XYZ file of C-alpha atoms in Angstrom:
188
model
C 12.245 61.844 23.596
C 9.760 64.622 24.225
C 10.675 68.044 22.803
C 7.423 69.917 23.490
C 7.466 73.740 23.449
C 10.935 73.839 21.928
C 11.364 75.792 18.730
C 14.229 74.034 16.973
C 13.159 74.927 13.395
C 14.452 73.135 10.300
C 18.124 73.337 11.327
C 17.278 71.526 14.573
C 15.214 68.930 12.688
C 18.149 68.290 10.350
C 20.513 67.987 13.345
C 18.091 65.590 15.081
C 17.761 63.472 11.961
C 21.552 63.347 11.525
C 21.975 62.473 15.206
C 19.503 59.590 14.919
C 21.374 57.845 12.087
C 22.377 54.455 13.384
C 19.798 54.667 16.198
C 18.747 51.228 17.402
C 16.788 52.121 20.545
C 14.756 55.354 20.272
C 11.328 54.506 18.918
C 9.394 57.751 19.565
C 10.284 61.398 19.052
C 7.555 63.775 20.224
C 7.361 67.461 19.287
C 4.749 69.893 18.038
C 5.730 70.347 14.376
C 4.031 73.721 13.953
C 5.353 75.368 17.135
C 8.771 73.752 16.597
C 8.950 75.547 13.254
C 9.511 72.403 11.179
C 8.735 72.942 7.481
C 9.124 70.717 4.408
C 12.910 71.066 4.725
C 12.947 69.581 8.231
C 10.497 66.847 7.276
C 12.710 65.954 4.290
C 15.554 65.282 6.738
C 13.306 62.924 8.734
C 12.212 61.267 5.494
C 15.868 60.635 4.483
C 16.582 59.337 7.986
C 13.753 56.813 7.744
C 14.360 55.817 4.134
C 17.418 57.104 2.285
C 16.657 56.169 -1.314
C 19.993 57.324 -2.772
C 21.093 53.662 -2.986
C 19.876 50.233 -1.920
C 22.632 50.064 0.682
C 21.620 53.444 2.127
C 17.987 52.319 2.239
C 19.066 49.194 4.096
C 21.083 51.320 6.562
C 18.198 53.761 7.130
C 16.499 53.992 10.526
C 14.039 51.118 10.979
C 13.546 51.682 14.726
C 11.614 54.955 14.916
C 7.871 54.347 15.028
C 6.658 57.871 15.739
C 7.904 61.346 14.879
C 5.683 64.306 15.656
C 2.804 65.325 17.924
C 2.540 64.018 21.480
C -1.118 63.114 20.961
C -0.429 60.800 18.013
C -1.985 63.291 15.634
C -0.097 62.796 12.389
C -2.017 65.357 10.355
C 1.116 67.573 10.223
C 3.334 64.655 9.192
C 3.994 64.276 5.454
C 2.619 61.095 3.819
C 6.033 59.588 3.021
C 7.213 59.949 6.643
C 3.927 58.434 7.890
C 4.363 55.490 5.504
C 7.981 54.823 6.598
C 6.990 55.013 10.266
C 4.137 52.580 9.653
C 6.514 50.102 8.016
C 8.871 50.448 10.991
C 6.003 49.806 13.407
C 4.537 46.772 11.605
C 6.254 43.798 13.261
C 4.927 41.373 10.621
C 7.223 42.759 7.944
C 10.930 43.431 7.693
C 11.026 47.224 7.363
C 14.338 47.232 5.467
C 13.091 44.739 2.857
C 9.812 46.612 2.534
C 11.531 49.956 2.016
C 13.960 48.517 -0.525
C 11.208 46.843 -2.536
C 8.895 49.852 -2.456
C 11.519 52.478 -3.345
C 13.888 50.727 -5.804
C 12.544 49.370 -9.079
C 15.842 47.933 -10.320
C 18.650 46.486 -8.246
C 22.150 47.371 -9.369
C 24.094 44.132 -8.917
C 27.487 45.540 -9.968
C 28.724 46.097 -6.378
C 28.277 42.351 -5.740
C 30.150 41.155 -8.830
C 33.408 41.128 -6.866
C 32.208 37.940 -5.146
C 31.474 36.402 -8.535
C 28.862 33.638 -8.460
C 29.335 33.058 -4.711
C 26.871 35.885 -4.034
C 24.144 34.469 -6.285
C 22.678 32.057 -3.642
C 22.670 34.868 -1.055
C 20.759 37.110 -3.454
C 18.237 34.368 -4.284
C 17.717 33.681 -0.548
C 17.098 37.414 0.061
C 14.391 37.468 -2.606
C 12.808 34.332 -1.147
C 12.753 36.023 2.270
C 11.229 39.102 0.649
C 8.402 36.957 -0.757
C 7.664 35.726 2.774
C 7.046 39.283 4.018
C 3.557 39.062 2.519
C 3.687 42.518 0.964
C 0.427 42.801 -0.914
C 0.804 42.945 -4.659
C 4.573 42.546 -4.702
C 4.957 38.765 -5.168
C 5.060 38.992 -8.974
C 7.324 42.041 -8.819
C 9.692 40.244 -6.418
C 9.951 37.240 -8.744
C 10.557 39.515 -11.722
C 13.298 41.418 -9.867
C 14.878 38.153 -8.736
C 15.075 36.887 -12.324
C 16.359 40.240 -13.557
C 19.073 40.267 -10.883
C 20.078 36.684 -11.712
C 20.255 37.636 -15.376
C 22.539 40.597 -14.509
C 24.884 38.201 -12.709
C 24.983 35.628 -15.488
C 25.331 38.279 -18.180
C 28.257 39.929 -16.398
C 30.189 36.658 -15.945
C 29.546 34.574 -19.055
C 32.828 32.677 -18.892
C 32.197 31.526 -15.318
C 28.740 30.272 -16.178
C 29.676 28.897 -19.586
C 32.864 27.343 -18.232
C 30.835 25.476 -15.656
C 28.569 23.929 -18.293
C 31.442 23.167 -20.645
C 33.351 21.546 -17.801
C 30.374 19.331 -17.003
C 30.037 18.357 -20.663
C 33.736 17.439 -20.860
C 33.334 15.275 -17.731
C 30.382 13.481 -19.367
C 32.370 12.935 -22.573
C 35.293 11.477 -20.613
C 32.913 9.170 -18.716
C 31.347 7.985 -21.982
C 34.780 7.421 -23.470
C 35.858 5.341 -20.441
C 32.671 3.271 -20.643
C 33.180 2.660 -24.342
C 36.835 1.763 -23.798
C 35.810 -0.594 -20.991
C 33.193 -2.263 -23.211
C 35.687 -2.566 -26.077
C 38.147 -4.459 -23.848
C 35.471 -7.032 -22.966
């Protein structure tokens, strides 16, 4: 969309950002930031659109389609650094923008919303971290492994009886097998 020579100020920028939530097709939004009257308030709305850091789920649901917001001549000098960074992640086809944004903006993952699925979610979580390692994000491999272990620990710590019961159940099965073998040997 090209919105040149239209002064929509911050209120218009906020409305545009709200209107682009859930967007899966628009990749470029051109306007002259200075003549449009967009200030830090309007840019903050675009920043939240591109990467809503209020929760991991909101970051995942952020817009990962937009690749350009601002000047028609691809001059991003008026664009704030965080918006430029999010747009760059959206544009880079080698990485998964959602994974990148989640890893770069959330230091700790709150696993409590996933506890309702008990240990069934654990393999899904581990697979997500493995996929995150494949993104090739420079300098994040060690951090990804650390977060994976921390998240696994949160799961195990929150459900000790499920985890402990599984090990105890296996031990009881082994004891019964040993007892059967010994009883079988005693009959011979």
